[in-house]
CSV table of C-alpha atoms in Angstrom, one decimal:
chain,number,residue,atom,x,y,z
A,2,UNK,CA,0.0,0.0,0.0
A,3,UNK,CA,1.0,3.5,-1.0
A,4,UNK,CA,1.9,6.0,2.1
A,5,UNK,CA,-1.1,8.6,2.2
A,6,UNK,CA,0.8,12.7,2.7
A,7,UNK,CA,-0.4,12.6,6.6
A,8,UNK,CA,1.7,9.7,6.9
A,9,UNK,CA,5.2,10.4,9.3
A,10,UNK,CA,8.1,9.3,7.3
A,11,UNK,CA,11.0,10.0,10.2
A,12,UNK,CA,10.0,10.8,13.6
A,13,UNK,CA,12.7,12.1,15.8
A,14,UNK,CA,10.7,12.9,19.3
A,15,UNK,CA,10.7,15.6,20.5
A,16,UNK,CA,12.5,17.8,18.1
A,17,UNK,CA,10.9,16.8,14.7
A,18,UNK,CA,8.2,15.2,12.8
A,19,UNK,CA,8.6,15.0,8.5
A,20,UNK,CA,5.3,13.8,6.7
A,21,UNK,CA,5.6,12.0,3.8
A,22,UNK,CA,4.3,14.6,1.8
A,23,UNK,CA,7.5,16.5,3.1
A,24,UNK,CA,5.1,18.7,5.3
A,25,UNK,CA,7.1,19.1,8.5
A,26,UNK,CA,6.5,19.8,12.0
A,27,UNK,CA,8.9,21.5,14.7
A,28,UNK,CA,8.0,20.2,17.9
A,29,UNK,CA,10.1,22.5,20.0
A,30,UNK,CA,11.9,25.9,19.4
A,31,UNK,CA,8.9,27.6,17.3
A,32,UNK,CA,7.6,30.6,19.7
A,33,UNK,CA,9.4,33.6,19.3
A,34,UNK,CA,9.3,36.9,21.3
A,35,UNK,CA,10.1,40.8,19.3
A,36,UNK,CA,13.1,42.9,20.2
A,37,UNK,CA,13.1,45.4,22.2
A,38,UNK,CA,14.1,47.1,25.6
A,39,UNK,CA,13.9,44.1,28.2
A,40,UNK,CA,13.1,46.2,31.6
A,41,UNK,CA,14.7,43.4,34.0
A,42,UNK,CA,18.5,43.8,32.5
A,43,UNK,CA,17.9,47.2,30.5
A,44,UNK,CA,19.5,45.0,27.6
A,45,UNK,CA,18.2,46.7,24.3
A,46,UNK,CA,18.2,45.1,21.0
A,47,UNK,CA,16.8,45.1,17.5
A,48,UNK,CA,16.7,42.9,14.6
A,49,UNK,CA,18.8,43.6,11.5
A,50,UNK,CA,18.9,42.1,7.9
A,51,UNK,CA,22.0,40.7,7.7
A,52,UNK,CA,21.7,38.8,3.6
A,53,UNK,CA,19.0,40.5,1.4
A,54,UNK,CA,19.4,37.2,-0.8
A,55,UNK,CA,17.8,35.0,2.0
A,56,UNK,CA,16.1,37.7,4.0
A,57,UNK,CA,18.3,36.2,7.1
A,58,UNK,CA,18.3,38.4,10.1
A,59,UNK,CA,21.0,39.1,13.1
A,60,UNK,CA,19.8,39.8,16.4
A,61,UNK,CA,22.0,43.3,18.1
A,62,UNK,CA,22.2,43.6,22.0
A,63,UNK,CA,23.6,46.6,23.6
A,64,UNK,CA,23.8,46.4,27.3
A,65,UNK,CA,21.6,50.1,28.9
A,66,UNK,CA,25.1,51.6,29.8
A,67,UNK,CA,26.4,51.8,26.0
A,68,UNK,CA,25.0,54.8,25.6
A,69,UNK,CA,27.1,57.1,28.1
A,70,UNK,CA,29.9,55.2,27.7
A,71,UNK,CA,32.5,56.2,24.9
A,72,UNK,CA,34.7,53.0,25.7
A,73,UNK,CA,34.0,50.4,23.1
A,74,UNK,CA,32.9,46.7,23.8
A,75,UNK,CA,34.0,43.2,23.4
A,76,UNK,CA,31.8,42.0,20.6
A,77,UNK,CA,30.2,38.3,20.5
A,78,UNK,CA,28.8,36.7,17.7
A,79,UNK,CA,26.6,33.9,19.0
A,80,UNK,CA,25.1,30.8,16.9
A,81,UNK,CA,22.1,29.1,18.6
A,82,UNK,CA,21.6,25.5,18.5
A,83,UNK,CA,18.7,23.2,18.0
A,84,UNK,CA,20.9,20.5,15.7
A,85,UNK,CA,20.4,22.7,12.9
A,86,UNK,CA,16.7,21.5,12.6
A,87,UNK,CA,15.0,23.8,15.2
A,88,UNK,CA,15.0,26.9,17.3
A,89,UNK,CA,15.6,30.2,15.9
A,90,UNK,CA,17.3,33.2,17.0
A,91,UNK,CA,14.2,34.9,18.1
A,92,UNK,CA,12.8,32.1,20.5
A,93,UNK,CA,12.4,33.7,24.0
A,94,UNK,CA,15.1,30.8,25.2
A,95,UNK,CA,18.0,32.6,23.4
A,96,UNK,CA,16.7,36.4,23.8
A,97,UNK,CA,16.4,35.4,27.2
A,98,UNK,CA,19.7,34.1,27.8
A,99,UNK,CA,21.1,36.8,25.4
A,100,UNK,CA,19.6,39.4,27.5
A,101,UNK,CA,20.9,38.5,30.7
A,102,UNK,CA,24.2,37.7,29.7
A,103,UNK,CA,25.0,40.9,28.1
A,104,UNK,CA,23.8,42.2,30.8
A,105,UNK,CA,26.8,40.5,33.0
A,106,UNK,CA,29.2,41.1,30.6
A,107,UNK,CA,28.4,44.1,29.0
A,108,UNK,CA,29.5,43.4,25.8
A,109,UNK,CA,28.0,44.0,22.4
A,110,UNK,CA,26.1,40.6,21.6
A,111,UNK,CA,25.1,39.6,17.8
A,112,UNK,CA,22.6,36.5,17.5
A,113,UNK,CA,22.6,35.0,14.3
A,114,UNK,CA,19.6,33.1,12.6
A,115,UNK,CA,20.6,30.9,10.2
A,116,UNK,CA,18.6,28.4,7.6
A,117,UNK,CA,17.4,25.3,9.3
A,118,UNK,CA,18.0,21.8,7.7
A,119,UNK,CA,15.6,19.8,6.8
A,120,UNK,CA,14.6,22.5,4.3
A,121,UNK,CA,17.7,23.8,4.0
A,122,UNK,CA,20.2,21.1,4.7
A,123,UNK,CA,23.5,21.3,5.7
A,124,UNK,CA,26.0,22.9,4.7
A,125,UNK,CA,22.9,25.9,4.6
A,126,UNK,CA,23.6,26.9,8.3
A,127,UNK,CA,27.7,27.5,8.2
A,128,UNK,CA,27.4,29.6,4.9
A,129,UNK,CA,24.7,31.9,6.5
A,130,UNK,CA,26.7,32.1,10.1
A,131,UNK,CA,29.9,33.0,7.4
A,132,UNK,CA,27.7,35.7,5.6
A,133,UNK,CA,26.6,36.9,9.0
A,134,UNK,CA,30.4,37.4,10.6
A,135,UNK,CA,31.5,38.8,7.1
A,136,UNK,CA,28.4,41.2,7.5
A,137,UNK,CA,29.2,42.0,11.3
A,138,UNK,CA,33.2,42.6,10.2
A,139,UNK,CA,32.0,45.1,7.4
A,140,UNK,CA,31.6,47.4,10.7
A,141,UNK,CA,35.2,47.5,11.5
A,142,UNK,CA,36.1,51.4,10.6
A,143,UNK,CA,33.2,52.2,11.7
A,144,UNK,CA,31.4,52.6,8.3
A,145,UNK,CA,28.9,49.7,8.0
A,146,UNK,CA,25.1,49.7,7.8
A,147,UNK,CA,24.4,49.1,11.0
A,148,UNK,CA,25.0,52.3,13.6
A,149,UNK,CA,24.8,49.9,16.7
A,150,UNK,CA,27.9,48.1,15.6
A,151,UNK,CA,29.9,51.0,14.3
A,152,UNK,CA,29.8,53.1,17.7
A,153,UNK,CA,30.2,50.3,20.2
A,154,UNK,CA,32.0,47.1,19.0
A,155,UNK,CA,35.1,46.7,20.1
A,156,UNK,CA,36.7,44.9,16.5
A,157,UNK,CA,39.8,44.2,17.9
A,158,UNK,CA,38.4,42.1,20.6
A,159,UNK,CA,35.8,39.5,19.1
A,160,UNK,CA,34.5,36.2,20.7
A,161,UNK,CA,32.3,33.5,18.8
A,162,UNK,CA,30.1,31.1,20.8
A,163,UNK,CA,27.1,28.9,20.5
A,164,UNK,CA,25.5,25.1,22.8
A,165,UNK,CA,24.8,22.2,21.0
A,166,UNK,CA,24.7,23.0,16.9
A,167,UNK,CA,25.9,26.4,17.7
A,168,UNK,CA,29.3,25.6,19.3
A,169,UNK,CA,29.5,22.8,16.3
A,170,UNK,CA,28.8,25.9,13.7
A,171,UNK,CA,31.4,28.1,15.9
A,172,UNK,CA,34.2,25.8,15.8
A,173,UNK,CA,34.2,25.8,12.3
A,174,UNK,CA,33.6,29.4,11.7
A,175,UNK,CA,36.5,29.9,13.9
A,176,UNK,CA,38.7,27.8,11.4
A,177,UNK,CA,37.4,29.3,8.4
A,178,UNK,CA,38.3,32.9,9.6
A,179,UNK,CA,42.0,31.3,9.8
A,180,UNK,CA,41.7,30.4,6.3
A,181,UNK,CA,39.7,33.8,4.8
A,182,UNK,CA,41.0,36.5,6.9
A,183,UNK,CA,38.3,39.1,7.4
A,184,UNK,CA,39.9,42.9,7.6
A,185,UNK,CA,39.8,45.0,11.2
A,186,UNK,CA,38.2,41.8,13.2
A,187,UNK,CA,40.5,40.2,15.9
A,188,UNK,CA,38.8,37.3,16.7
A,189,UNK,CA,40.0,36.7,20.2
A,190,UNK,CA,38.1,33.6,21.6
A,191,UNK,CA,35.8,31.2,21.5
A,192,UNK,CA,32.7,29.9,23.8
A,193,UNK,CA,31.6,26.2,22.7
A,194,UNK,CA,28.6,25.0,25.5
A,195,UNK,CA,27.7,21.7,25.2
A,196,UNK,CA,29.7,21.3,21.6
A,197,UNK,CA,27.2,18.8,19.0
A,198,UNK,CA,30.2,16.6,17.8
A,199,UNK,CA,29.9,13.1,17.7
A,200,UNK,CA,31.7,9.9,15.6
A,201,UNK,CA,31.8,7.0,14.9
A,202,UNK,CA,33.3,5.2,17.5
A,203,UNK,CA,33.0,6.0,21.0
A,204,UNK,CA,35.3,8.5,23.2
A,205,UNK,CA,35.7,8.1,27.0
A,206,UNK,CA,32.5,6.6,29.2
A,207,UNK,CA,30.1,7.9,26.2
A,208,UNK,CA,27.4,5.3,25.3
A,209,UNK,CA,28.4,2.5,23.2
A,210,UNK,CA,24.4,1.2,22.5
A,211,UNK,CA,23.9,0.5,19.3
A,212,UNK,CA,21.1,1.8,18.9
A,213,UNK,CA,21.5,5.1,20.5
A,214,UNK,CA,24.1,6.0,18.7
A,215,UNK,CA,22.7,5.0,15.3
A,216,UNK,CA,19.7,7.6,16.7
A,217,UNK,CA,22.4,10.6,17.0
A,218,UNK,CA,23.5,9.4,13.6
A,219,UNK,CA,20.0,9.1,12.4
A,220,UNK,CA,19.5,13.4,13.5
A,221,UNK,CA,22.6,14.0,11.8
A,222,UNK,CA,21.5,12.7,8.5
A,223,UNK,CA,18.7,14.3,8.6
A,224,UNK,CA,20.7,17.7,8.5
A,225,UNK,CA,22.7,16.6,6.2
A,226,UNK,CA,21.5,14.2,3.5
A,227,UNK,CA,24.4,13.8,1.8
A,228,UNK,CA,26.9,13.2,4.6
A,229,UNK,CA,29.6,10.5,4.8
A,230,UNK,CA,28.5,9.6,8.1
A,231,UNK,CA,29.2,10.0,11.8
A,232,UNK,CA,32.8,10.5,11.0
A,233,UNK,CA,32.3,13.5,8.4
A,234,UNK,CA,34.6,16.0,9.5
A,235,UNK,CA,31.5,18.6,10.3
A,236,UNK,CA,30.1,16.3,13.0
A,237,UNK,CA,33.3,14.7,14.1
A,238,UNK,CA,36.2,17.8,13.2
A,239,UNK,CA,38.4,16.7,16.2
A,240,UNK,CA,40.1,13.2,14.3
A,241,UNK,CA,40.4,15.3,11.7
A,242,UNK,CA,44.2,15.5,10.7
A,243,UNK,CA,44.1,19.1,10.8
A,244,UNK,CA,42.5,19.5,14.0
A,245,UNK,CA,43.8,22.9,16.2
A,246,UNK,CA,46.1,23.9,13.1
A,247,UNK,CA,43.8,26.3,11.5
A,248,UNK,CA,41.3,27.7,14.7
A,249,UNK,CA,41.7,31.1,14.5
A,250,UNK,CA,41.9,32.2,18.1
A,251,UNK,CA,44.2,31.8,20.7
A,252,UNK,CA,41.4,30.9,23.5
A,253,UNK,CA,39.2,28.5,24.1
A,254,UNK,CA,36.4,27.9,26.9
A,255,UNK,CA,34.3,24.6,26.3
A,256,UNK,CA,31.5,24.2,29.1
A,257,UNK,CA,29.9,20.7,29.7
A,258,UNK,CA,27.2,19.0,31.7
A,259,UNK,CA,27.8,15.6,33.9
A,260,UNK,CA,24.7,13.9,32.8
A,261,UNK,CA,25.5,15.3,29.2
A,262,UNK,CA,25.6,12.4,27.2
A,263,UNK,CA,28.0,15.0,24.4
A,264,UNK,CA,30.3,16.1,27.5
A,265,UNK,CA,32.7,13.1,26.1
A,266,UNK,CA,33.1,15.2,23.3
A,267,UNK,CA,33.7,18.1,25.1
A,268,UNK,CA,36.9,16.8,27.0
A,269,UNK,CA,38.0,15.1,23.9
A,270,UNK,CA,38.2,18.3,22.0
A,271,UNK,CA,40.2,20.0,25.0
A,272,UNK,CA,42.3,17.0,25.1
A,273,UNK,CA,43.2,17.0,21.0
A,274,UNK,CA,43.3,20.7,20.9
A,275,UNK,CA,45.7,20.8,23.8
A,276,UNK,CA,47.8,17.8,21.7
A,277,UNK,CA,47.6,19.5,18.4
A,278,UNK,CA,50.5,22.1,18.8
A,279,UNK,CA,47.8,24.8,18.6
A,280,UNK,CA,49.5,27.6,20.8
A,281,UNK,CA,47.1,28.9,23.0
A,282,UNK,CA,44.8,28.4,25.9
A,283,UNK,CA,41.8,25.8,26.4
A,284,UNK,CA,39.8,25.2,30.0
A,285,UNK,CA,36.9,23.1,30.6
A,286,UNK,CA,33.9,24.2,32.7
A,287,UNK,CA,32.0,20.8,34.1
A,288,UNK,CA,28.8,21.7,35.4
A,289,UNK,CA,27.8,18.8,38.2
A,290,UNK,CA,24.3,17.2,37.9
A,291,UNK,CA,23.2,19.0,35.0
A,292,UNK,CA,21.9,18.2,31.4
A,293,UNK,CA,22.5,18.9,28.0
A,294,UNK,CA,21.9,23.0,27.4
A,295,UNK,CA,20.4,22.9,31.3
A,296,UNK,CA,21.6,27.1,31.5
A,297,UNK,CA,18.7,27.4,29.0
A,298,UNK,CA,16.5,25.7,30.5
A,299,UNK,CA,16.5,26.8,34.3
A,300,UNK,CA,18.6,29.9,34.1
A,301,UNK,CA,18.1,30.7,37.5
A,302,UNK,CA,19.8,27.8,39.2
A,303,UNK,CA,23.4,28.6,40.3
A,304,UNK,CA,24.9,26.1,38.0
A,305,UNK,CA,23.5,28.7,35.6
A,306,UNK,CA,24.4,31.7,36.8
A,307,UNK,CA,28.1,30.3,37.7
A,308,UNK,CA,28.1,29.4,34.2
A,309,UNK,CA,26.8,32.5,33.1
A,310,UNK,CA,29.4,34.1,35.5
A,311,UNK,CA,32.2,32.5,33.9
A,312,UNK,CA,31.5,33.2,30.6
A,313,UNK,CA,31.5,36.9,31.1
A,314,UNK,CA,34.5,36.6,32.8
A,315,UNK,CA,36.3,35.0,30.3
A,316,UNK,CA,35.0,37.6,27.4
A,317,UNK,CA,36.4,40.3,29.9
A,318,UNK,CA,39.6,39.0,30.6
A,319,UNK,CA,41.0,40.8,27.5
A,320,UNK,CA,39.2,44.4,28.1
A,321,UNK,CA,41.7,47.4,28.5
């Protein structure tokens, strides 16, 4: 018997239905909340076109202070996650968390939507994250389109982060800025939280079930049709050959959760990148008792807020 449209053809709970009339329904990650001034952290921000081809937005936050300050401020470019199949930049879980830790920081944040697979599969979601940091560095001497950027970015001291897809997405927007050097941006560090690698065989105490991993391979796929597997060098970068010898910063902070079943991952980045002859400076955060993206999810527990401490301490370190 033929499959009717209504029909699911891959079911991935709870992130993702697809139909077999290639309808498909988001299951998490679909509300979004406007821009704006948020009145608990006196955060503002606005949304900006970042690629008139695509119609793909950036989301600015300037902390309240910026505007009787003349200092400039660390800039971050954030990628959210949602292995690159939900979630946007405009869900209240990442205005939310953008909000409070620019707040903390005060920096100058830009949160980056991106094309989602499966309608735009992989690699969709690097080359808009690439268009987005070329479209951020246009601001460097202060002549870009976008006034926010050009009157309180600090250029010369930039930090890319992301959880889950997003720290996947910076790690290797961080090697391509090695590789294409973009003019007047010093890209200084890099936040990965809760990093979405993965491979083929298993590193540390991660799961060796069969089956579970062929269901991380299976979400994989799904973002990228076309993929050699769990081993493809976007999933699984650190056994690449080339691993550390192209990142283009000189520090590295990588924040993982106990009960994290990716916080394998985590360590065995820190542990390659530190064996890679890549000269700089890698820590690892291990947040006790927690879950994958958990700082999201209950922001308010002091796992969170330590982890939202540390961060902004890290992206400070280098302020005059």
């Amino acid at each position: 018997m033929e499959p009717t449209a209504s029909e699911i053809r891959i079911d991935i709970p709870p992130l993702i239905r697809v139909y077999q009339d290639g309808r498909i329904e988001r299951l998490l990650g679909t509300q979004t909340v406007p821009p704006g001034l948020d009145p608990k952290t006196n955060v503002e921000s606005k949304d900006v076109v970042y690629c008139q081809e695509t119609g793909q937005c950036v989301r600015i936050y300037v902390p309240g202070t910026v505007v009787t300050s003349t200092q400039k401020l660390p800039l971050l470019v954030y990628f959210h996650g949602g292995r690159f199949c939900i979630e946007t930049a405009f869900s209240p879980t990442y205005h939310n968390y953008l909000n409070a830790l620019v707040s903390e920081s005060k920096i100058v944040a830009v949160s980056v939507d991106y094309r989602r697979a499966p309608e735009h599969p992989i690699p969709a979601a690097y080359d808009d994250s690439w268009t987005a940091l070329k479209w951020v560095a246009s601001h460097y001497d202060g002549n870009g389109p976008e006034q926010w950027l050009n009157r309180y970015a600090d250029f010369e001291n930039v930090y890319l982060s992301g959880d889950s897809a997003g720290a996947n997405i910076a790690h290797h927007i961080a090697i391509k800025t090695s590789k294409e050097k973009l003019d007047g941006m010093n890209l200084v560090g890099m936040i990965l939280s809760h990093p979405y690698f993965w491979g083929k065989e298993p590193v540390g105490d991660e799961v060796k079930n069969p089956a579970v991993r062929a269901k991380f391979e299976g979400v994989w796929r799904l973002a990228s049709p076309t993929t050699s597997g769990s081993d493809d060098p976007l999933i699984n970068p650190i056994d690449d050959q080339s691993f550390g010898r192209f990142l283009g910063c000189k520090r590295v902070l990588i924040c993982v959760a106990e009960n994290d079943i990716l916080k394998y991952r985590g360590w065995y980045y820190c542990d390659k990148l530190k064996n890679s002859g890549w000269d700089g400076e890698v820590e690892v955060m291990e947040a006790e008792g927690e879950d994958h993206v958990f700082h999201l999810r209950n922001s308010c527990c002091s796992n969170a807020v330590a982890k939202l401490k540390k961060v902004a301490e890290f992206m400070n370190q280098g302020k005059a």
